[in-house]
Tab-separated table of C-alpha atoms in Angstrom:
chain	number	residue	atom	x	y	z
N	1395	MET	CA	0.000	0.000	0.000
N	1396	ARG	CA	2.853	2.367	0.834
N	1397	GLU	CA	4.437	1.802	-2.573
N	1398	LEU	CA	1.069	2.378	-4.247
N	1399	LEU	CA	0.657	5.706	-2.472
N	1400	ARG	CA	4.198	6.691	-3.457
N	1401	SER	CA	3.539	5.846	-7.076
N	1402	VAL	CA	0.342	7.917	-7.054
N	1403	TRP	CA	2.169	10.841	-5.419
N	1404	ARG	CA	4.900	10.724	-8.083
N	1405	GLU	CA	2.503	10.377	-11.007
N	1406	PRO	CA	3.570	12.931	-13.658
N	1407	ARG	CA	1.155	15.322	-15.275
N	1408	PRO	CA	0.054	14.367	-18.796
N	1409	VAL	CA	0.469	16.983	-21.480
N	1410	PRO	CA	-2.936	18.421	-22.446
N	1411	PRO	CA	-3.667	18.794	-26.172
N	1412	SER	CA	-4.219	22.515	-25.612
N	1413	PRO	CA	-4.289	24.595	-22.405
N	1414	ARG	CA	-7.338	26.490	-23.619
N	1415	ALA	CA	-9.634	25.737	-26.549
N	1416	TRP	CA	-12.506	27.501	-28.245
N	1417	TRP	CA	-15.070	25.261	-26.568
N	1418	ASP	CA	-13.899	26.498	-23.169
N	1419	TRP	CA	-14.843	30.019	-24.160
N	1420	ALA	CA	-18.091	28.718	-25.651
N	1421	LEU	CA	-18.909	26.928	-22.389
N	1422	VAL	CA	-18.354	30.103	-20.382
N	1423	ALA	CA	-20.388	32.093	-22.908
N	1424	VAL	CA	-23.320	29.713	-22.376
N	1425	LEU	CA	-23.020	29.550	-18.586
N	1426	VAL	CA	-22.883	33.321	-18.008
N	1427	PRO	CA	-26.405	34.079	-19.343
N	1428	LEU	CA	-27.727	30.970	-17.562
N	1429	ALA	CA	-26.328	32.255	-14.262
N	1430	VAL	CA	-27.852	35.680	-14.830
N	1431	ALA	CA	-31.191	34.175	-15.822
N	1432	GLU	CA	-31.283	31.948	-12.730
N	1433	GLY	CA	-30.403	34.905	-10.527
N	1434	VAL	CA	-33.280	36.914	-11.954
N	1435	LEU	CA	-35.941	34.203	-12.186
N	1436	ARG	CA	-35.440	32.204	-8.981
N	1437	ALA	CA	-37.640	33.646	-6.249
N	1438	ASP	CA	-36.036	31.598	-3.433
N	1439	LEU	CA	-32.504	32.796	-4.174
N	1440	SER	CA	-31.054	34.973	-1.436
N	1441	ASP	CA	-28.303	37.517	-2.007
N	1442	ARG	CA	-28.928	37.087	-5.708
N	1443	VAL	CA	-26.529	39.820	-6.847
N	1444	PHE	CA	-23.674	38.465	-4.742
N	1445	SER	CA	-24.397	34.901	-5.820
N	1446	VAL	CA	-24.461	35.777	-9.520
N	1447	VAL	CA	-21.244	37.817	-9.285
N	1448	VAL	CA	-19.380	35.033	-7.478
N	1449	ASP	CA	-20.826	32.437	-9.820
N	1450	ILE	CA	-19.668	34.282	-12.924
N	1451	GLY	CA	-16.292	35.102	-11.382
N	1452	LEU	CA	-15.537	31.455	-10.628
N	1453	MET	CA	-16.363	30.479	-14.219
N	1454	SER	CA	-12.920	31.741	-15.178
N	1455	THR	CA	-11.456	28.605	-13.580
N	1456	LEU	CA	-12.923	26.610	-16.465
N	1457	LEU	CA	-10.524	28.353	-18.844
N	1458	TRP	CA	-7.384	27.042	-17.123
N	1459	ARG	CA	-8.638	23.799	-15.612
N	1460	ARG	CA	-6.339	21.763	-17.891
N	1461	SER	CA	-3.154	23.818	-17.613
N	1462	ARG	CA	-3.472	24.490	-13.852
N	1463	PRO	CA	-6.024	22.046	-12.458
N	1464	LEU	CA	-4.949	22.311	-8.813
N	1465	ALA	CA	-5.071	26.105	-8.855
N	1466	ALA	CA	-8.532	25.988	-10.451
N	1467	VAL	CA	-9.808	23.619	-7.747
N	1468	ALA	CA	-8.218	25.673	-4.961
N	1469	VAL	CA	-9.721	28.948	-6.207
N	1470	ALA	CA	-13.186	27.533	-6.904
N	1471	PHE	CA	-13.700	25.320	-3.848
N	1472	GLY	CA	-11.719	27.610	-1.573
N	1473	GLY	CA	-13.836	30.531	-2.775
N	1474	VAL	CA	-17.154	28.831	-2.117
N	1475	ALA	CA	-15.906	27.677	1.300
N	1476	VAL	CA	-15.084	31.266	2.266
N	1477	CYS	CA	-18.488	32.404	1.005
N	1478	SER	CA	-20.199	29.689	3.086
N	1479	VAL	CA	-18.407	30.884	6.233
N	1480	VAL	CA	-19.077	34.573	5.569
N	1481	MET	CA	-22.737	34.114	4.604
N	1482	GLY	CA	-23.490	31.580	7.325
N	1483	ARG	CA	-25.192	29.162	4.960
N	1484	GLU	CA	-24.349	26.635	2.303
N	1485	PHE	CA	-22.855	28.113	-0.814
N	1486	PRO	CA	-23.231	27.772	-3.785
N	1487	ASP	CA	-26.978	27.732	-3.983
N	1488	GLN	CA	-27.385	28.243	-7.738
N	1489	ASP	CA	-28.074	25.177	-9.857
N	1490	VAL	CA	-25.852	26.446	-12.670
N	1491	MET	CA	-22.811	25.997	-10.443
N	1492	VAL	CA	-22.954	22.312	-11.196
N	1493	TYR	CA	-20.163	23.240	-13.615
N	1494	LEU	CA	-17.835	22.967	-10.606
N	1495	LEU	CA	-17.901	19.205	-11.167
N	1496	LEU	CA	-15.779	19.773	-14.263
N	1497	LEU	CA	-12.909	20.785	-11.989
N	1498	PRO	CA	-12.444	17.472	-10.103
N	1499	PHE	CA	-12.773	15.700	-13.440
N	1500	ALA	CA	-10.064	17.931	-14.950
N	1501	LEU	CA	-7.866	17.545	-11.861
N	1502	PHE	CA	-7.756	13.765	-12.145
N	1503	ARG	CA	-7.559	13.886	-15.935
N	1504	TRP	CA	-4.730	16.412	-16.286
N	1505	GLY	CA	-3.141	16.871	-12.853
N	1506	SER	CA	-0.026	15.280	-11.398
N	1507	GLY	CA	-0.190	12.835	-8.513
N	1508	ARG	CA	0.609	15.542	-5.956
N	1509	GLU	CA	-2.022	17.821	-7.451
N	1510	MET	CA	-4.650	15.073	-7.354
N	1511	VAL	CA	-4.011	14.332	-3.691
N	1512	LEU	CA	-3.958	17.985	-2.629
N	1513	GLY	CA	-6.977	18.869	-4.771
N	1514	ALA	CA	-9.009	15.980	-3.386
N	1515	ALA	CA	-8.157	17.137	0.136
N	1516	ILE	CA	-9.374	20.672	-0.695
N	1517	MET	CA	-12.665	19.466	-2.172
N	1518	LEU	CA	-13.420	17.007	0.606
N	1519	GLY	CA	-12.386	19.632	3.138
N	1520	LYS	CA	-15.016	21.984	1.707
N	1521	VAL	CA	-17.728	19.342	2.150
N	1522	GLY	CA	-16.490	18.505	5.643
N	1523	LEU	CA	-16.476	22.200	6.614
N	1524	SER	CA	-20.074	22.625	5.474
N	1525	ALA	CA	-21.117	19.563	7.459
N	1526	ALA	CA	-19.227	20.746	10.557
N	1527	LEU	CA	-20.906	24.192	10.376
N	1528	GLY	CA	-24.323	22.579	10.087
N	1529	HIS	CA	-24.928	23.837	6.543
N	1530	LEU	CA	-25.320	20.290	5.271
N	1531	LEU	CA	-27.050	17.288	6.754
N	1532	PRO	CA	-24.866	14.176	7.099
N	1533	SER	CA	-26.808	12.523	4.296
N	1534	ASP	CA	-26.314	15.544	2.040
N	1535	ALA	CA	-22.597	15.652	2.876
N	1536	LEU	CA	-22.278	11.951	2.031
N	1537	ALA	CA	-24.088	12.536	-1.248
N	1538	GLY	CA	-21.711	15.394	-2.042
N	1539	VAL	CA	-18.692	13.198	-1.362
N	1540	ILE	CA	-20.117	10.504	-3.638
N	1541	VAL	CA	-20.699	13.009	-6.440
N	1542	LEU	CA	-17.166	14.407	-6.126
N	1543	PHE	CA	-15.702	10.927	-5.989
N	1544	SER	CA	-17.640	9.985	-9.134
N	1545	ALA	CA	-16.269	13.005	-11.014
N	1546	MET	CA	-12.719	12.227	-9.868
N	1547	THR	CA	-13.077	8.551	-10.787
N	1548	LEU	CA	-14.363	9.438	-14.234
N	1549	GLY	CA	-11.424	11.777	-14.792
N	1550	ALA	CA	-8.953	9.079	-13.713
N	1551	ALA	CA	-10.643	6.506	-15.942
N	1552	VAL	CA	-10.422	8.790	-18.981
N	1553	ARG	CA	-6.799	9.559	-18.105
N	1554	TYR	CA	-5.661	5.956	-17.963
N	1555	ARG	CA	-7.781	4.911	-20.915
N	1556	SER	CA	-6.152	7.647	-22.971
N	1557	ARG	CA	-2.727	6.482	-21.829
N	1558	ALA	CA	-3.498	2.878	-22.732
N	1559	ARG	CA	-4.763	3.980	-26.132
N	1560	ALA	CA	-1.594	6.004	-26.742
N	1561	ARG	CA	0.521	2.980	-25.880
N	1562	GLU	CA	-1.471	0.812	-28.273
N	1563	LEU	CA	-0.952	3.334	-31.064
N	1564	ASP	CA	2.761	3.578	-30.277
N	1565	GLN	CA	3.036	-0.199	-30.416
N	1566	VAL	CA	1.309	-0.337	-33.797
N	1567	LYS	CA	3.593	2.393	-35.138
N	1568	LEU	CA	6.650	0.604	-33.766
N	1569	VAL	CA	5.705	-2.675	-35.445
N	1570	GLU	CA	5.131	-0.911	-38.756
N	1571	ARG	CA	8.460	0.931	-38.476
N	1572	GLU	CA	10.226	-2.361	-37.829
N	1573	ARG	CA	8.641	-3.917	-40.905
N	1574	LEU	CA	9.585	-0.998	-43.121
N	1575	ALA	CA	13.097	-0.856	-41.683
N	1576	ARG	CA	13.491	-4.599	-42.315
N	1577	ASP	CA	12.454	-4.164	-45.939
N	1578	LEU	CA	14.862	-1.267	-46.356
N	1579	HIS	CA	17.590	-3.316	-44.685
N	1580	ASP	CA	17.156	-6.009	-47.315
N	1581	THR	CA	17.444	-3.352	-50.026
N	1582	VAL	CA	20.628	-1.949	-48.483
N	1583	ALA	CA	22.070	-5.449	-48.216
N	1584	HIS	CA	21.399	-5.909	-51.940
N	1585	HIS	CA	23.271	-2.690	-52.785
N	1586	ILE	CA	26.234	-3.686	-50.605
N	1587	THR	CA	26.359	-7.141	-52.225
N	1588	ALA	CA	26.400	-5.542	-55.664
N	1589	MET	CA	29.227	-3.233	-54.542
N	1590	ALA	CA	31.255	-6.190	-53.265
N	1591	ILE	CA	30.792	-8.147	-56.495
N	1592	ARG	CA	31.752	-5.162	-58.640
N	1593	ALA	CA	34.772	-4.452	-56.455
N	1594	GLN	CA	35.982	-8.064	-56.887
N	1595	ALA	CA	35.438	-7.841	-60.619
N	1596	GLY	CA	37.350	-4.548	-60.776
N	1597	ILE	CA	40.277	-6.026	-58.865
N	1598	ALA	CA	40.353	-9.054	-61.152
N	1599	THR	CA	40.353	-6.986	-64.379
N	1600	ALA	CA	42.387	-3.966	-63.252
N	1601	SER	CA	45.679	-5.296	-64.609
N	1602	THR	CA	44.365	-6.423	-68.011
N	1603	ASP	CA	41.437	-4.058	-68.650
N	1604	PRO	CA	41.691	-0.747	-66.752
N	1605	SER	CA	38.504	0.583	-68.392
N	1606	ALA	CA	36.506	-2.296	-66.914
N	1607	ALA	CA	37.867	-1.422	-63.480
N	1608	VAL	CA	36.770	2.190	-63.990
N	1609	ASP	CA	33.304	0.989	-64.996
N	1610	ALA	CA	33.189	-1.121	-61.843
N	1611	LEU	CA	34.076	1.923	-59.751
N	1612	ARG	CA	31.253	3.895	-61.365
N	1613	VAL	CA	28.787	1.137	-60.516
N	1614	ILE	CA	30.131	0.988	-56.934
N	1615	ASP	CA	29.730	4.772	-56.628
N	1616	ALA	CA	26.107	4.599	-57.815
N	1617	GLU	CA	25.296	1.679	-55.536
N	1618	ALA	CA	26.907	3.466	-52.586
N	1619	GLY	CA	24.733	6.530	-53.224
N	1620	ARG	CA	21.593	4.394	-53.314
N	1621	ALA	CA	22.610	2.576	-50.141
N	1622	LEU	CA	23.210	5.897	-48.392
N	1623	ASP	CA	19.762	7.130	-49.423
N	1624	GLU	CA	18.207	3.935	-48.118
N	1625	MET	CA	20.054	4.282	-44.810
N	1626	ARG	CA	18.754	7.805	-44.444
N	1627	SER	CA	15.252	6.475	-45.072
N	1628	ILE	CA	15.766	3.964	-42.271
N	1629	VAL	CA	16.750	6.789	-39.930
N	1630	ARG	CA	13.609	8.721	-40.840
N	1631	ILE	CA	11.402	5.687	-40.289
N	1632	LEU	CA	12.916	4.670	-36.958
N	1633	ARG	CA	12.571	8.132	-35.480
N	1634	THR	CA	9.489	8.370	-33.279
N	1635	GLU	CA	8.499	11.893	-34.242
N	1636	GLY	CA	9.495	15.025	-36.112
N	1637	PRO	CA	11.642	15.565	-39.207
N	1638	VAL	CA	15.214	14.379	-39.495
N	1639	ASP	CA	17.792	17.063	-38.909
N	1640	PRO	CA	21.233	16.909	-40.509
N	1641	VAL	CA	22.647	16.195	-37.050
N	1642	ASP	CA	20.619	12.980	-36.904
N	1643	LEU	CA	22.475	11.687	-39.958
N	1644	ALA	CA	25.856	12.174	-38.305
N	1645	PRO	CA	27.823	9.154	-36.984
N	1646	ASN	CA	26.641	7.637	-33.733
N	1647	PRO	CA	28.087	9.246	-30.609
N	1648	GLY	CA	30.704	7.305	-28.712
N	1649	VAL	CA	32.867	7.432	-25.613
N	1650	ALA	CA	34.573	10.577	-26.854
N	1651	ASP	CA	31.199	12.336	-26.781
N	1652	LEU	CA	30.526	11.694	-23.086
N	1653	GLY	CA	31.515	15.286	-22.420
N	1654	ARG	CA	28.150	16.302	-23.862
N	1655	LEU	CA	26.526	14.946	-20.711
N	1656	VAL	CA	28.168	17.675	-18.666
N	1657	SER	CA	25.990	20.245	-20.433
N	1658	LEU	CA	22.946	18.500	-18.960
N	1659	SER	CA	23.953	19.768	-15.528
N	1660	ARG	CA	22.704	23.270	-16.263
N	1661	GLY	CA	19.839	23.913	-13.901
N	1662	GLY	CA	20.220	20.507	-12.227
N	1663	PRO	CA	22.702	18.188	-10.518
N	1664	ALA	CA	26.323	18.596	-11.622
N	1665	VAL	CA	27.515	15.854	-13.983
N	1666	ALA	CA	31.122	14.679	-13.723
N	1667	VAL	CA	32.606	12.367	-16.370
N	1668	GLU	CA	35.753	10.270	-15.825
N	1669	VAL	CA	37.250	7.928	-18.425
N	1670	ASP	CA	40.045	5.487	-17.616
N	1671	GLY	CA	41.671	3.088	-20.059
N	1672	GLU	CA	42.238	2.719	-23.789
N	1673	LEU	CA	38.975	3.273	-25.637
N	1674	ASP	CA	40.039	4.498	-29.066
N	1675	ASP	CA	39.708	1.106	-30.782
N	1676	LEU	CA	36.272	0.188	-29.436
N	1677	PRO	CA	33.863	-1.180	-32.061
N	1678	SER	CA	31.266	1.384	-33.067
N	1679	PRO	CA	28.287	-0.533	-31.556
N	1680	VAL	CA	30.037	-0.831	-28.182
N	1681	ALA	CA	31.150	2.806	-28.134
N	1682	ALA	CA	27.641	3.961	-29.060
N	1683	ALA	CA	26.129	1.712	-26.378
N	1684	VAL	CA	28.399	3.168	-23.699
N	1685	TYR	CA	27.268	6.679	-24.600
N	1686	ARG	CA	23.579	5.798	-24.858
N	1687	LEU	CA	23.561	3.904	-21.564
N	1688	ALA	CA	25.296	6.782	-19.800
N	1689	GLN	CA	22.930	9.290	-21.397
N	1690	GLU	CA	19.839	7.352	-20.302
N	1691	ALA	CA	21.199	6.850	-16.781
N	1692	VAL	CA	21.993	10.562	-16.387
N	1693	THR	CA	18.544	11.508	-17.715
N	1694	ASN	CA	16.863	9.124	-15.271
N	1695	ALA	CA	18.918	10.464	-12.380
N	1696	ARG	CA	17.958	14.050	-13.194
N	1697	ARG	CA	14.322	13.041	-13.483
N	1698	HIS	CA	13.906	10.755	-10.477
N	1699	ALA	CA	16.719	11.457	-7.984
N	1700	ARG	CA	15.187	13.929	-5.549
N	1701	HIS	CA	17.531	16.465	-3.957
N	1702	ALA	CA	20.500	15.117	-5.919
N	1703	THR	CA	23.483	17.465	-6.198
N	1704	ARG	CA	25.913	15.348	-8.226
N	1705	ILE	CA	25.893	12.619	-10.869
N	1706	ASP	CA	29.160	10.743	-11.455
N	1707	VAL	CA	29.803	8.973	-14.772
N	1708	ARG	CA	32.830	6.676	-14.781
N	1709	VAL	CA	34.026	4.491	-17.670
N	1710	VAL	CA	36.846	2.000	-17.099
N	1711	ALA	CA	38.239	-0.221	-19.856
N	1712	ASP	CA	40.680	-3.103	-19.883
N	1713	ASP	CA	41.733	-5.634	-22.513
N	1714	THR	CA	38.462	-7.576	-22.461
N	1715	GLU	CA	35.592	-5.352	-21.321
N	1716	VAL	CA	34.290	-1.868	-20.668
N	1717	ARG	CA	32.621	-0.968	-17.387
N	1718	LEU	CA	30.216	1.946	-17.002
N	1719	ARG	CA	29.054	3.258	-13.632
N	1720	VAL	CA	26.589	6.142	-13.222
N	1721	SER	CA	25.805	7.102	-9.626
N	1722	ASP	CA	23.887	9.959	-7.995
N	1723	ASP	CA	23.576	11.177	-4.396
N	1724	GLY	CA	19.809	11.717	-4.341
N	1725	GLU	CA	17.259	10.353	-1.936
N	1726	PRO	CA	16.541	6.615	-2.137
N	1727	ARG	CA	13.943	5.740	-4.747
N	1728	ALA	CA	11.061	3.371	-4.307
N	1729	SER	CA	11.957	-0.133	-5.448
N	1730	GLY	CA	9.546	-1.914	-7.721
N	1731	ALA	CA	9.113	-3.042	-11.296
N	1732	PRO	CA	11.831	-1.615	-13.568
N	1733	GLY	CA	10.759	1.177	-15.869
N	1734	TYR	CA	10.883	1.118	-19.643
N	1735	GLY	CA	14.168	3.041	-19.648
N	1736	LEU	CA	16.000	0.408	-17.585
N	1737	ILE	CA	14.457	-2.401	-19.621
N	1738	GLY	CA	15.695	-0.765	-22.813
N	1739	MET	CA	19.176	-0.303	-21.329
N	1740	SER	CA	19.337	-3.958	-20.296
N	1741	GLU	CA	18.184	-5.042	-23.734
N	1742	ARG	CA	20.861	-2.947	-25.464
N	1743	ALA	CA	23.574	-4.390	-23.204
N	1744	ASN	CA	22.332	-7.964	-23.673
N	1745	LEU	CA	22.366	-7.621	-27.463
N	1746	LEU	CA	26.086	-6.822	-27.233
N	1747	GLY	CA	26.789	-9.727	-24.877
N	1748	GLY	CA	26.954	-7.586	-21.734
N	1749	THR	CA	24.877	-6.806	-18.666
N	1750	CYS	CA	23.193	-3.765	-17.163
N	1751	ALA	CA	21.748	-3.442	-13.665
N	1752	ALA	CA	20.500	-0.667	-11.399
N	1753	GLY	CA	19.759	-0.336	-7.715
N	1754	PRO	CA	20.045	1.825	-4.583
N	1755	ASN	CA	23.364	2.575	-2.942
N	1756	ALA	CA	24.163	1.474	0.595
N	1757	ASP	CA	23.779	4.971	2.051
N	1758	ARG	CA	21.839	7.110	-0.422
N	1759	GLY	CA	21.527	7.570	-4.149
N	1760	TRP	CA	21.156	5.211	-7.072
N	1761	THR	CA	23.719	3.456	-9.281
N	1762	VAL	CA	23.512	2.046	-12.796
N	1763	THR	CA	26.260	-0.421	-13.740
N	1764	ALA	CA	26.882	-1.831	-17.212
N	1765	VAL	CA	29.552	-4.258	-18.375
N	1766	LEU	CA	30.159	-4.650	-22.117
N	1767	PRO	CA	32.720	-6.823	-23.941
N	1768	ARG	CA	35.232	-4.907	-26.039
N	1769	SER	CA	34.209	-6.877	-29.118
N	1770	SER	CA	30.455	-6.852	-29.860
N	1771	ARG	CA	29.104	-10.251	-30.733
């Protein structure tokens, strides 16, 4: 249960499609005349001018309920709680203020875990305050809690359904990318085979027929251009989003590029990189894996290590293997099922015949350790 509560508290906020849309303004435009009409036509409404003004004023929270859901809940429910205390009766008393139920829905749809917990406490505190002051009967207070809980549950259900749907779409896209990349790989392999055959033919005829060797070089040049175009197509397909920049077509980063990780320390924990051993002759896949594993570990440390002040990256190489160690000094993290990042890191290391593991330090902080053979299998 404790781990469940921690996971809820650390739940990140999903990115809304738009902080404010035209239908938000349309909703407010419809609710304003309804509030005015109810204030004029309801004979049993007391303090009608005050009620209508407060009602219309709180409608502004609907415009930023997605971008700042906790603030919207705090302003709306905190405002009506203050009005209930000042007026000495239950507030709101206008039927149109049922729109307040959109706020708990939005909180659990778009808020972070901390915001959901704090917002729920504010809303339930408002109901509890009204019951304690005698403005609500116990049965009415229970009904209010049930209604709020229903709105929050609906928001959470939509949130997690949307997340599951996004994962399904990502999986479908990934499978299709793999199929296309496999087809392109076969095409590239064909071009490389043709280049090898032409190169062998050119070598065999170079001494007796130089013109044939030149023709072979022309064919190799054309095949190399086609293969390069196909490789660029593979890069475009395997990218998850956005266009391909010229930088993306550059060679894979390696151990020599670990210094880039130091730039990540701006505005966060300081990153220190130490390299020990001979690493110039590492195979490209191993060198790229060392960089990618270190990059992912540093990113995870910056994202999850609370109150961390330093991240140490150390690479040590000998004649047979390369060892990577990334450690931070943050607060201990909750243990549980490994995230997708660690699973991907382990998979990359396993494909090269190595290992990758992560876990808490003896005192504080978290360490990622990877061991890769110098020669990729």
